[in-house]
mmCIF file of C-alpha atoms in Angstrom:
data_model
loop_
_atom_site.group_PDB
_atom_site.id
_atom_site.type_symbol
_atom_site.label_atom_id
_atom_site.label_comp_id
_atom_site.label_asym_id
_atom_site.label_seq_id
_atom_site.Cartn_x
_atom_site.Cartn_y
_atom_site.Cartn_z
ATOM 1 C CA UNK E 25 -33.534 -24.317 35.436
ATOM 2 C CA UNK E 26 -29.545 -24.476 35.211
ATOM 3 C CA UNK E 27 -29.448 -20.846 32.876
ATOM 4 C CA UNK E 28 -30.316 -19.504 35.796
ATOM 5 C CA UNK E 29 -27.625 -17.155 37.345
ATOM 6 C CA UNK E 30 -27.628 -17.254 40.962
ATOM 7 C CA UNK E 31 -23.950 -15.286 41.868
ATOM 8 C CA UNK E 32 -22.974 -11.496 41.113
ATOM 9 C CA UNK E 33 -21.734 -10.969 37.821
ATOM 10 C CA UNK E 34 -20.401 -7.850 35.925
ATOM 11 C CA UNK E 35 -21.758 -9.588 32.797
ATOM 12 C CA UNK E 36 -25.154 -8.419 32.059
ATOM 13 C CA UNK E 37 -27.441 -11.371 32.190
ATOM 14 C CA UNK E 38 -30.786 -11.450 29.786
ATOM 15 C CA UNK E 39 -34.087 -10.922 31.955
ATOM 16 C CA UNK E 40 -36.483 -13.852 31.478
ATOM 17 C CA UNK E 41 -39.932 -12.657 32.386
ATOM 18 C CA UNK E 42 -41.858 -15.334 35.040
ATOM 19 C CA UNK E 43 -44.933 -13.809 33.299
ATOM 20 C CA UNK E 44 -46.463 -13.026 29.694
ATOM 21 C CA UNK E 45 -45.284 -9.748 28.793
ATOM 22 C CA UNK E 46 -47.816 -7.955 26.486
ATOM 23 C CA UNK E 47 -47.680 -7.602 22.714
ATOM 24 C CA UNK E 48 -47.020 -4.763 21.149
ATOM 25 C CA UNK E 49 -49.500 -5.299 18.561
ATOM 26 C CA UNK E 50 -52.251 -5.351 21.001
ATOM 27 C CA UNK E 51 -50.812 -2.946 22.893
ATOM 28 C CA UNK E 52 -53.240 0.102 23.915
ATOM 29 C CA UNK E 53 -52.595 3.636 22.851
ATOM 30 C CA UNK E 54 -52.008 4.383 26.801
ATOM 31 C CA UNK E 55 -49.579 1.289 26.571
ATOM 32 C CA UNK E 56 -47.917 2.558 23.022
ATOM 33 C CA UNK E 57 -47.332 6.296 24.647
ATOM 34 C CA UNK E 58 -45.810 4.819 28.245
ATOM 35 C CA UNK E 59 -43.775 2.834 26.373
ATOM 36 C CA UNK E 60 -42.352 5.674 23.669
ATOM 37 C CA UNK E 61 -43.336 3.661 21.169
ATOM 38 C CA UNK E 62 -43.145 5.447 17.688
ATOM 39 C CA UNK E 63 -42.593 4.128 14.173
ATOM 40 C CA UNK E 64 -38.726 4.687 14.117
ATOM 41 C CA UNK E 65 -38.614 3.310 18.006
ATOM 42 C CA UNK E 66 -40.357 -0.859 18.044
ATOM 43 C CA UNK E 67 -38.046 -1.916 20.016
ATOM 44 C CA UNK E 68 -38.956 -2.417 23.763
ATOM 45 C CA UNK E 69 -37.053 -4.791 26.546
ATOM 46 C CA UNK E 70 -38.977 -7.768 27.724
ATOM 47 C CA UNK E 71 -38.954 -6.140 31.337
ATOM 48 C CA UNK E 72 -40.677 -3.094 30.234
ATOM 49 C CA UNK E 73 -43.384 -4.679 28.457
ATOM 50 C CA UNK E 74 -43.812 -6.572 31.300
ATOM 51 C CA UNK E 75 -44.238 -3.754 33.547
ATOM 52 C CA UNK E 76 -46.622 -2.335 30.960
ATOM 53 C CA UNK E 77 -49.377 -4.725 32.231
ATOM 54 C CA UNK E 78 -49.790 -1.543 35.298
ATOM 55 C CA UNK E 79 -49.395 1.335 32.347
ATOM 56 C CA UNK E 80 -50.936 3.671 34.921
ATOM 57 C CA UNK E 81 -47.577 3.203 37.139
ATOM 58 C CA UNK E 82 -44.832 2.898 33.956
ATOM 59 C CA UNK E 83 -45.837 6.249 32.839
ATOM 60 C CA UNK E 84 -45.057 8.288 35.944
ATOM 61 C CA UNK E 85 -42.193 5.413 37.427
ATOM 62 C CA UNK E 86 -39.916 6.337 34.342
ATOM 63 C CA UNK E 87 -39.202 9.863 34.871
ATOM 64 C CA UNK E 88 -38.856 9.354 38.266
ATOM 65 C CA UNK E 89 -36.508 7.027 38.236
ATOM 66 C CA UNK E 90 -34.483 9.228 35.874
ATOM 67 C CA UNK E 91 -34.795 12.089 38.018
ATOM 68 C CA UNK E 92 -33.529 10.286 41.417
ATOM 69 C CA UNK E 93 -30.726 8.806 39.335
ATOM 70 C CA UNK E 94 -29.358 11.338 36.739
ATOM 71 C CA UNK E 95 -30.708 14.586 37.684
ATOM 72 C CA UNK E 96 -27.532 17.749 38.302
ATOM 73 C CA UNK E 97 -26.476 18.338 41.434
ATOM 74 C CA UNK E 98 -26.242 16.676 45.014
ATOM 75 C CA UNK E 99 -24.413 13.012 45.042
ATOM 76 C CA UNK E 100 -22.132 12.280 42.314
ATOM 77 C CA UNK E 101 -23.563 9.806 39.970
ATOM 78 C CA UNK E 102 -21.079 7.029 40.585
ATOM 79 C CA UNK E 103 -22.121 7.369 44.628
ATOM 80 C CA UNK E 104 -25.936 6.907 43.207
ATOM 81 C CA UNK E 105 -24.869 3.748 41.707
ATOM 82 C CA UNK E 106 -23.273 2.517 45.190
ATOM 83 C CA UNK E 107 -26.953 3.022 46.779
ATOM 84 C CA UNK E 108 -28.417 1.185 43.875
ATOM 85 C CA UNK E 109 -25.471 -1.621 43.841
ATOM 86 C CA UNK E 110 -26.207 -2.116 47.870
ATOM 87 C CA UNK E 111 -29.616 -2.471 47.185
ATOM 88 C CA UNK E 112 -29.576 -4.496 44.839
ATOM 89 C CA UNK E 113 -26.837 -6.954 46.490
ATOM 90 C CA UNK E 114 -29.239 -6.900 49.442
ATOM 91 C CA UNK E 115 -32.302 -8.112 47.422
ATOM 92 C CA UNK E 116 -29.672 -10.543 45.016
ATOM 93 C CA UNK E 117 -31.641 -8.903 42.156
ATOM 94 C CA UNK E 118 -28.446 -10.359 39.822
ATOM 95 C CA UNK E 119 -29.737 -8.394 37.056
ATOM 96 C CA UNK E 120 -29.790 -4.738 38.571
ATOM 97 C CA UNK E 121 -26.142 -5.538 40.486
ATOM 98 C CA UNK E 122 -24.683 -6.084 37.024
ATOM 99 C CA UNK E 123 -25.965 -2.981 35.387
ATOM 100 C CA UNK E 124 -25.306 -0.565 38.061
ATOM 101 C CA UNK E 125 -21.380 -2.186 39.252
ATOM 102 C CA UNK E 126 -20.913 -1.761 35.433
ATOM 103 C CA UNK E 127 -22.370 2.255 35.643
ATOM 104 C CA UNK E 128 -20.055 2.427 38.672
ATOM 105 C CA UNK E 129 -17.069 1.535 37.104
ATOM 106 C CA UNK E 130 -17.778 2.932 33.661
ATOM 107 C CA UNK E 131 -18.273 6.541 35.507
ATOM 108 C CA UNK E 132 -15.679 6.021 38.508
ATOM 109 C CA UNK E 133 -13.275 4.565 35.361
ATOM 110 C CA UNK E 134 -12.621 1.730 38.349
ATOM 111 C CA UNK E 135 -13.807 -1.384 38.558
ATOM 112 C CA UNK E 136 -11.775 -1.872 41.851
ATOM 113 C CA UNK E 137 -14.745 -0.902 44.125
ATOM 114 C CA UNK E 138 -17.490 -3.140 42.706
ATOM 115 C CA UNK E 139 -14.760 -5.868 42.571
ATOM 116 C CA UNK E 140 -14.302 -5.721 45.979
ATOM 117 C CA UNK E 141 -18.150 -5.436 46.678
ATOM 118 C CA UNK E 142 -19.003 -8.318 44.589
ATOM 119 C CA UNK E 143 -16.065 -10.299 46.494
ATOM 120 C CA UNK E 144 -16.366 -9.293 49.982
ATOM 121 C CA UNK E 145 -19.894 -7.674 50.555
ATOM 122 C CA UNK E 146 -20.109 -5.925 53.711
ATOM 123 C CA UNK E 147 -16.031 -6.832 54.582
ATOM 124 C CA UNK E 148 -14.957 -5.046 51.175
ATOM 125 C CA UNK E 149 -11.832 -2.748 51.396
ATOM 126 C CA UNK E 150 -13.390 0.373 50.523
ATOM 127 C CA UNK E 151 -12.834 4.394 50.885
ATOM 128 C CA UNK E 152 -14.057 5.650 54.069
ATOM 129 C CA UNK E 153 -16.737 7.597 52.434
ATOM 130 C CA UNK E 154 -17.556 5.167 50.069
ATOM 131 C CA UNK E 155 -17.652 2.740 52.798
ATOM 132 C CA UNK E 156 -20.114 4.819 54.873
ATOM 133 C CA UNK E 157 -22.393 5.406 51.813
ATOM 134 C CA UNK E 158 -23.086 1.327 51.170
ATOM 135 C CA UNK E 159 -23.141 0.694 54.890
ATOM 136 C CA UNK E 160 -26.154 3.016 55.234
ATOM 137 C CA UNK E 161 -27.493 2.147 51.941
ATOM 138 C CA UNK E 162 -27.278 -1.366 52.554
ATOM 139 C CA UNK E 163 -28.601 -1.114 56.169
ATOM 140 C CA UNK E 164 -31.985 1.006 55.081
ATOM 141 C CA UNK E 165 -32.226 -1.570 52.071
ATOM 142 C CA UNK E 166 -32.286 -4.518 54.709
ATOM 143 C CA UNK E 167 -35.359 -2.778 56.321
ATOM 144 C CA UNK E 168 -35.866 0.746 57.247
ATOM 145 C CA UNK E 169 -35.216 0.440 60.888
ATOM 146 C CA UNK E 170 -31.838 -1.116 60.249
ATOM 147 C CA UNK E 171 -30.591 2.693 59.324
ATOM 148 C CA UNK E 172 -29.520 4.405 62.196
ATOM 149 C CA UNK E 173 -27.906 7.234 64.159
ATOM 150 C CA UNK E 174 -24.667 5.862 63.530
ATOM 151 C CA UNK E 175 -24.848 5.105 60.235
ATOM 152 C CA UNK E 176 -25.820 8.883 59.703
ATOM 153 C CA UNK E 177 -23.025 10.345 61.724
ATOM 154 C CA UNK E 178 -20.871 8.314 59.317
ATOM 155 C CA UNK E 179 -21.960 10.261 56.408
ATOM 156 C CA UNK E 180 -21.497 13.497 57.747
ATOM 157 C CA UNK E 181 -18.412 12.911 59.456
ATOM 158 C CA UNK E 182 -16.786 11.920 55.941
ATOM 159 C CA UNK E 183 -18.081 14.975 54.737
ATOM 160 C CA UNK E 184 -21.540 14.187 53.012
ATOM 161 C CA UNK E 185 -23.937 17.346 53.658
ATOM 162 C CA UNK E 186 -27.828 17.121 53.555
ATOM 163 C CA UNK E 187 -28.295 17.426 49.523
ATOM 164 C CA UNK E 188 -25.548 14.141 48.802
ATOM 165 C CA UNK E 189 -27.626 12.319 51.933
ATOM 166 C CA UNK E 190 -31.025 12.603 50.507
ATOM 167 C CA UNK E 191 -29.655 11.293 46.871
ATOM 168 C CA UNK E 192 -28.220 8.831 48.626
ATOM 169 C CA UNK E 193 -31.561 7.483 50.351
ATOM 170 C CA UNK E 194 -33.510 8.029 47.076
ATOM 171 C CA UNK E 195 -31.227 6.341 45.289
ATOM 172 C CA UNK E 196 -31.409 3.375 47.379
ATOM 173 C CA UNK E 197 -34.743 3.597 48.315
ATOM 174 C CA UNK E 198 -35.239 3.409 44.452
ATOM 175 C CA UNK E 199 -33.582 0.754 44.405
ATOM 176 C CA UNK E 200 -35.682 -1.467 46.471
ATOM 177 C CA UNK E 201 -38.528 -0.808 44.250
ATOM 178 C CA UNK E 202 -36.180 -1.883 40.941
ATOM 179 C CA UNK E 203 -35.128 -4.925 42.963
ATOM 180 C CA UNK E 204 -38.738 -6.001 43.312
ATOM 181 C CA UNK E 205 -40.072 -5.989 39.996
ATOM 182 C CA UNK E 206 -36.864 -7.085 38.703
ATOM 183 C CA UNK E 207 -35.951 -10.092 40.467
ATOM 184 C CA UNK E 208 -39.068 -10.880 41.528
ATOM 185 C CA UNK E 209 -40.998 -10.870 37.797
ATOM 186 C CA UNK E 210 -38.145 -12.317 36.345
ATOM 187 C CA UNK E 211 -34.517 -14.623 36.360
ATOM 188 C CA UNK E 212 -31.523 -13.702 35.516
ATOM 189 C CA UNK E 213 -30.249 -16.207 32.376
ATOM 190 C CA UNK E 214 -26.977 -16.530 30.252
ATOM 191 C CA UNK E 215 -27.333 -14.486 27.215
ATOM 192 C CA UNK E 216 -27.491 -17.130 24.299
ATOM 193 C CA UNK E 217 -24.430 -16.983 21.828
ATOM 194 C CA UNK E 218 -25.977 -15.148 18.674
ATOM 195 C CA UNK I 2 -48.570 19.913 45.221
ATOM 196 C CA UNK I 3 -49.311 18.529 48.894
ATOM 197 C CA UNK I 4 -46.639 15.478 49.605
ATOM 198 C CA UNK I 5 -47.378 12.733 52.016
ATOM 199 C CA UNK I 6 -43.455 12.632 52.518
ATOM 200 C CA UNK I 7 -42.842 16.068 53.804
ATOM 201 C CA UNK I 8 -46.096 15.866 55.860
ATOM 202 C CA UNK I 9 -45.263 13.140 57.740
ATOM 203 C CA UNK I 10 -41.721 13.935 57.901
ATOM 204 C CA UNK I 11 -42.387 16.887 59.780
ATOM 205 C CA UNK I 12 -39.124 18.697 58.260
ATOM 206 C CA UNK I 13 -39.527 22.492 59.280
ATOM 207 C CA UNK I 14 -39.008 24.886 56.990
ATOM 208 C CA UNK I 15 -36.251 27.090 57.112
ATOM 209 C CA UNK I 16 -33.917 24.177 58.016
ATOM 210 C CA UNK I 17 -30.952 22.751 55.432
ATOM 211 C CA UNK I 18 -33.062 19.743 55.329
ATOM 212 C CA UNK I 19 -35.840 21.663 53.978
ATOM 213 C CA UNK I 20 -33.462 23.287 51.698
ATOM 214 C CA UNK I 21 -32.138 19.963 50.224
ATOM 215 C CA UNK I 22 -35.656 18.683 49.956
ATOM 216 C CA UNK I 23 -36.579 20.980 48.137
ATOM 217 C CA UNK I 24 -34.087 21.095 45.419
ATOM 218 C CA UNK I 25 -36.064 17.964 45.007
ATOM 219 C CA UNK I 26 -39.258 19.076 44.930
ATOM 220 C CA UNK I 27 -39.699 17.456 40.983
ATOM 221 C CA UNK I 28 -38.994 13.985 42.835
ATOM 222 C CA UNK I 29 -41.309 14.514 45.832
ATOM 223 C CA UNK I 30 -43.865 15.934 43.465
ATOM 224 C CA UNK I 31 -43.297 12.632 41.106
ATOM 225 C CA UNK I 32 -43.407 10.744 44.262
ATOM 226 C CA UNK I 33 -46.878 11.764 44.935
ATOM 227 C CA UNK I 34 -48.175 11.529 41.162
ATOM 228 C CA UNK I 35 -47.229 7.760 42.093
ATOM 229 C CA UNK I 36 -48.154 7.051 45.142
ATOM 230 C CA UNK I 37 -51.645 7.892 43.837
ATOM 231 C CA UNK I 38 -51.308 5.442 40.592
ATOM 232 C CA UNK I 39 -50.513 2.853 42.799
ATOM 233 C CA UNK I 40 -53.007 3.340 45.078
ATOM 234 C CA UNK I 41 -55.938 4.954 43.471
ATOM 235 C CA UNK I 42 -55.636 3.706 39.645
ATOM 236 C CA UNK I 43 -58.375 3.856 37.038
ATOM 237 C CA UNK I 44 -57.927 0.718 35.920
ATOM 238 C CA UNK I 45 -57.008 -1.268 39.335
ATOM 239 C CA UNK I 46 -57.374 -4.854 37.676
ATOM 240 C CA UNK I 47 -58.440 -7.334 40.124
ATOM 241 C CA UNK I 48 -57.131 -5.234 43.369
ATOM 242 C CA UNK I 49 -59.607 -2.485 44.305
ATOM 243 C CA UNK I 50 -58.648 1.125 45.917
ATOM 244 C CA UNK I 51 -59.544 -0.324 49.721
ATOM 245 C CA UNK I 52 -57.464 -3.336 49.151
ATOM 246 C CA UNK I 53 -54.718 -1.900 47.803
ATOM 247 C CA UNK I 54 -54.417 0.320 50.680
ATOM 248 C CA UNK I 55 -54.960 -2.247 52.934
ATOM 249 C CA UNK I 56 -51.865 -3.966 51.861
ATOM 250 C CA UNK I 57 -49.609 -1.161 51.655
ATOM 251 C CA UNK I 58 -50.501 -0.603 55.424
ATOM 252 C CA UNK I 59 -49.648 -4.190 55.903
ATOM 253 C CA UNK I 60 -46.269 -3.798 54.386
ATOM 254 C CA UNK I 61 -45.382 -0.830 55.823
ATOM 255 C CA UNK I 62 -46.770 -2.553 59.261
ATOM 256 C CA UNK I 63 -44.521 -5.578 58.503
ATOM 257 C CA UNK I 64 -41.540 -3.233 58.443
ATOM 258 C CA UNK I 65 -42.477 -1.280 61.634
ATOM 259 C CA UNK I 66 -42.912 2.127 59.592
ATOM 260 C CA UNK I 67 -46.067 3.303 61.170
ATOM 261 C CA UNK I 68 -47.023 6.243 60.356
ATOM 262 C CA UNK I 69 -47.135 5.299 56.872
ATOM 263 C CA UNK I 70 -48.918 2.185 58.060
ATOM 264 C CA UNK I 71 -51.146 4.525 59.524
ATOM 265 C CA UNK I 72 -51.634 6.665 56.796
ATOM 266 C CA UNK I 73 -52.501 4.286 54.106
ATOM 267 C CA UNK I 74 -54.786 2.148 56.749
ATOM 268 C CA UNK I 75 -57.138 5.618 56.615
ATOM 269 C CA UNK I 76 -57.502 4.782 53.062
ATOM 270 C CA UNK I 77 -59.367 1.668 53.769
ATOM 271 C CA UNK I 78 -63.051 2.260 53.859
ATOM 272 C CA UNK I 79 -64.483 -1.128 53.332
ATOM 273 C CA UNK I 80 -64.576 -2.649 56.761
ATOM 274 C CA UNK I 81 -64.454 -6.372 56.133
ATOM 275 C CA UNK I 82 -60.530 -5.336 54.298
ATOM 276 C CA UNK I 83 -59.561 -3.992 57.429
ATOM 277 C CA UNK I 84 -57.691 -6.827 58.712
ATOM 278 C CA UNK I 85 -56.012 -7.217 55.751
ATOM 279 C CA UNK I 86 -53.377 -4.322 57.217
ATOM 280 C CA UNK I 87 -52.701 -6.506 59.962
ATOM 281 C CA UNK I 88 -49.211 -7.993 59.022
ATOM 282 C CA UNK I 89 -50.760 -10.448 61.872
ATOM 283 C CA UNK I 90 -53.832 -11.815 60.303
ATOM 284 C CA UNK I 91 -53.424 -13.888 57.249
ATOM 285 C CA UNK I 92 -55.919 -12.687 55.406
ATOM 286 C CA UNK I 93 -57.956 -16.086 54.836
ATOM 287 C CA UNK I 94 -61.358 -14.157 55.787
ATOM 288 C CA UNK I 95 -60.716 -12.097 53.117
ATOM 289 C CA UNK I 96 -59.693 -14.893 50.599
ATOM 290 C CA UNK I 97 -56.250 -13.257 50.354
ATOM 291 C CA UNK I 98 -54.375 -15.508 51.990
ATOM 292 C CA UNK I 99 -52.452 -16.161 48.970
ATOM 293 C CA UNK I 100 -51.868 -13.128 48.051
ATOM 294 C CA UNK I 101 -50.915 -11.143 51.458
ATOM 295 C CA UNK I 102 -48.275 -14.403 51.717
ATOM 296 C CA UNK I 103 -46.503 -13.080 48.320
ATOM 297 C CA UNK I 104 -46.922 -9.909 49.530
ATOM 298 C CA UNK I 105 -45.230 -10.471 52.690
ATOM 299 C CA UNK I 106 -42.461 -12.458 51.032
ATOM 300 C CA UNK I 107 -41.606 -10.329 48.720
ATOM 301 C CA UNK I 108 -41.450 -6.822 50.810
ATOM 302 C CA UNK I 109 -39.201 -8.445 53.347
ATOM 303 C CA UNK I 110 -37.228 -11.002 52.114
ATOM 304 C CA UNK I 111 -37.089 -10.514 48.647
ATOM 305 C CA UNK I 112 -33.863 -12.277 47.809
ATOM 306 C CA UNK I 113 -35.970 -15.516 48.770
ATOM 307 C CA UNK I 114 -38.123 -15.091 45.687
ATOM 308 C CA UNK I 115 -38.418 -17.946 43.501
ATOM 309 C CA UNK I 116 -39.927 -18.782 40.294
ATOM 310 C CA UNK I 117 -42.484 -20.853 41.690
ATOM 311 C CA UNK I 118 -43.620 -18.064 44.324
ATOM 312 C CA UNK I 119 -45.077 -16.713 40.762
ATOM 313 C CA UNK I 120 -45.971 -19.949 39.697
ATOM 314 C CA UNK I 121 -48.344 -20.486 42.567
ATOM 315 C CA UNK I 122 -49.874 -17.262 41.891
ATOM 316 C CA UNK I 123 -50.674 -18.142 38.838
ATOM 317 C CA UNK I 124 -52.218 -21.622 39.268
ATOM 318 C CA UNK I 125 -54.461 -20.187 41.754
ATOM 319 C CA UNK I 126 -56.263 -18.256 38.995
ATOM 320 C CA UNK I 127 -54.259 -14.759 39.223
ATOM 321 C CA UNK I 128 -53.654 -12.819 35.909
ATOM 322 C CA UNK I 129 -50.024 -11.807 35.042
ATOM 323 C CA UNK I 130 -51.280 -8.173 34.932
ATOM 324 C CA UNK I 131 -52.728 -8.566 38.547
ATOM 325 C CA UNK I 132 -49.143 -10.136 39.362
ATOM 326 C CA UNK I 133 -47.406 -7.454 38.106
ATOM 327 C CA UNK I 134 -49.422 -4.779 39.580
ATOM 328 C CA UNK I 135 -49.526 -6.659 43.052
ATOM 329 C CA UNK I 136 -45.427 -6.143 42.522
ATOM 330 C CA UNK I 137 -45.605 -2.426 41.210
ATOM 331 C CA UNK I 138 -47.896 -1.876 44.898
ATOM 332 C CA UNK I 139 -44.737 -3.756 46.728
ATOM 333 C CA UNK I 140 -42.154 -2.153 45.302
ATOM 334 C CA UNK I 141 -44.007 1.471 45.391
ATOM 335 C CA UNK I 142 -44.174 0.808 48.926
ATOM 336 C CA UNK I 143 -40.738 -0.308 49.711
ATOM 337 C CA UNK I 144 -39.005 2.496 48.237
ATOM 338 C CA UNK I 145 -42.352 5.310 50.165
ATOM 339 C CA UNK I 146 -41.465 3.501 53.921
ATOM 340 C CA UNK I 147 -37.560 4.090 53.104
ATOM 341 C CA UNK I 148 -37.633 7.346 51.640
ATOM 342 C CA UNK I 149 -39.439 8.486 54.872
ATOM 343 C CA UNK I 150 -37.411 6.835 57.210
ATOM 344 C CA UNK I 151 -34.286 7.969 55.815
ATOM 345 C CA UNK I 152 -35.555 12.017 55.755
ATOM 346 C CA UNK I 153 -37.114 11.284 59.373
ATOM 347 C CA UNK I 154 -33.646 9.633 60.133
ATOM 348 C CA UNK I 155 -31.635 13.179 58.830
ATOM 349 C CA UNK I 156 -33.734 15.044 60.903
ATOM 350 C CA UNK I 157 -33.614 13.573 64.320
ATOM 351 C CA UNK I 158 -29.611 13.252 63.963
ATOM 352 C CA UNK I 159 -28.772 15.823 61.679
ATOM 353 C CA UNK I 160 -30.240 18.742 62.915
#
């Protein structure tokens, strides 16, 4: 299928589910409430009525996700999006990459760093700390065991303390969960000219 | 709220870690509300409790985490699923084969995913919802074996 995107974009694709999403119309009352739907609110993404097919899992995965991604304190939000972005370039989940480069930039007011991610990968010209925050997010993405004692020194030695760490690893961690509903339910396609 | 994280963790209390995990003890506590609805749902479509257990040991096998391995193989109580865990076995007995393939793909080498890995799924007779939820158990999994192995990770080097 050629509308297939297969390289990281800042463009954000469409997301063409691999399976039938449900209907809304003969959508459960569990379904309706996981999915917020009220009579002002129809309108629900593809990939969440996809995911509604497990409602049992949608209802409790949202506000988690919101928590390890927006909640005050610890890692800056732009640093949360370079755990999801490493993730994500790890598992080439072309979809997630695009959103969360374009959160980076939009809340770093750069789009120097993702450039360079998207360009170079592991060899991008980065910050120190910024550099040390995708190496170990992109190390524990690869496989758990792939994070290690260095990697952590690295953090703390450019001055990340224990609360910006653990954001860090949920936010990645996250991440590989996104990745694998996303890219694995679904492809990436061109959006079609309205 | 008890949390399979900070259990098997072992993080003591008193340290900065502890302090740090629990100014996010709403995620660990969501955490937990999840791991259960991925492993123990009402409605568990065409996957029961044992099996899903059985394969969430077998991905967190495949990816050398085993304590959780460990922890979620304890879950199994139908003997004849046991192998299942086994990132060795294939799961054929079981007539799983199929099914512990994707499952295998798609926890370690996700990037590799195709639309016909789906595809296959479904011409052998498995509903969309039982493909998504098979995903949902993946993915759960994937982010439980990291989150642990990250906090174990601060602990051994950071304090």
């Amino acid at each position: 299928m050629s509308d297939v995107i297969r390289k990281f974009t800042r463009n954000v694709p469409e997301w063409r589910p691999r399976v039938e999403p449900i209907r809304l119309e003969e959508a459960t009352q569990e379904q309706l409430d996981a999915l917020q739907v009220t009579p002002s609110n129809t309108k629900v993404s593809a990939y969440v009525l996809t995911l509604a097919h497990d409602v049992e899992t949608l209802k409790v995965r949202s506000p988690l996700f919101n928590a390890i991604m927006y909640d005050k304190g610890g890692l800056s939000r732009a640093e949360r999006e370079i755990g999801a972005l490493a993730a994500s370039m790890v598992n080439h989940c072309i979809y997630c990459a695009a959103v969360h480069a374009g959160r980076h930039a939009q809340l770093s007011k750069d789009t120097t760093v993702t450039d360079e991610l998207f360009a170079k990968g592991l060899k991008a010209d980065l910050s120190e700390r910024d550099r040390a925050i995708f190496d170990f997010a992109f190390a524990l993405s690869k496989a758990p065991s792939e994070a290690g004692p260095e990697h952590m020194k690295q953090l703390r030695a450019v001055g990340l303390d224990d609360a910006e760490i653990l954001d860090l690893i949920l936010a990645s961690s996250l991440f590989g969960w996104a990745n694998r509903l996303m890219h694995v339910l679904g492809d990436p396609v061109r959006k079609e000219a309205k | 709220m008890s949390s399979t994280i900070l259990e098997l963790s072992g993080v003591t209390s008193g340290s900065s870690l502890a302090a740090a995990l629990d100014g996010r003890s709403n995620i660990l506590e969501m955490t937990q509300t999840t791991e259960d609805a991925v492993l123990k749902p009402a409605e568990t479509g065409a996957w029961s409790h044992d099996l899903r257990a059985a394969l969430a040991a077998r991905i967190a096998g495949l990816n050398g985490e085993t304590t959780l391995a460990d922890r979620y193989r304890a879950l199994v109580s139908d003997s004849a699923l046991a192998s299942v865990a086994d990132p060795l076995q294939s799961g054929e007995a079981q007539g799983v084969a199929l099914v512990c393939a994707f499952m295998d793909k798609v926890a370690a080498n996700t990037r590799e995913i195709e639309a016909s890995d789906i595809s296959e799924l479904q011409g052998a007779g498995v509903a969309d919802a039982d493909i998504v939820r098979l995903c949902e158990i993946n993915a759960f999994v994937s982010y439980h074996i990291r989150l642990l192995a990250g906090v174990r990770l601060m602990k051994e080097v950071l304090s």
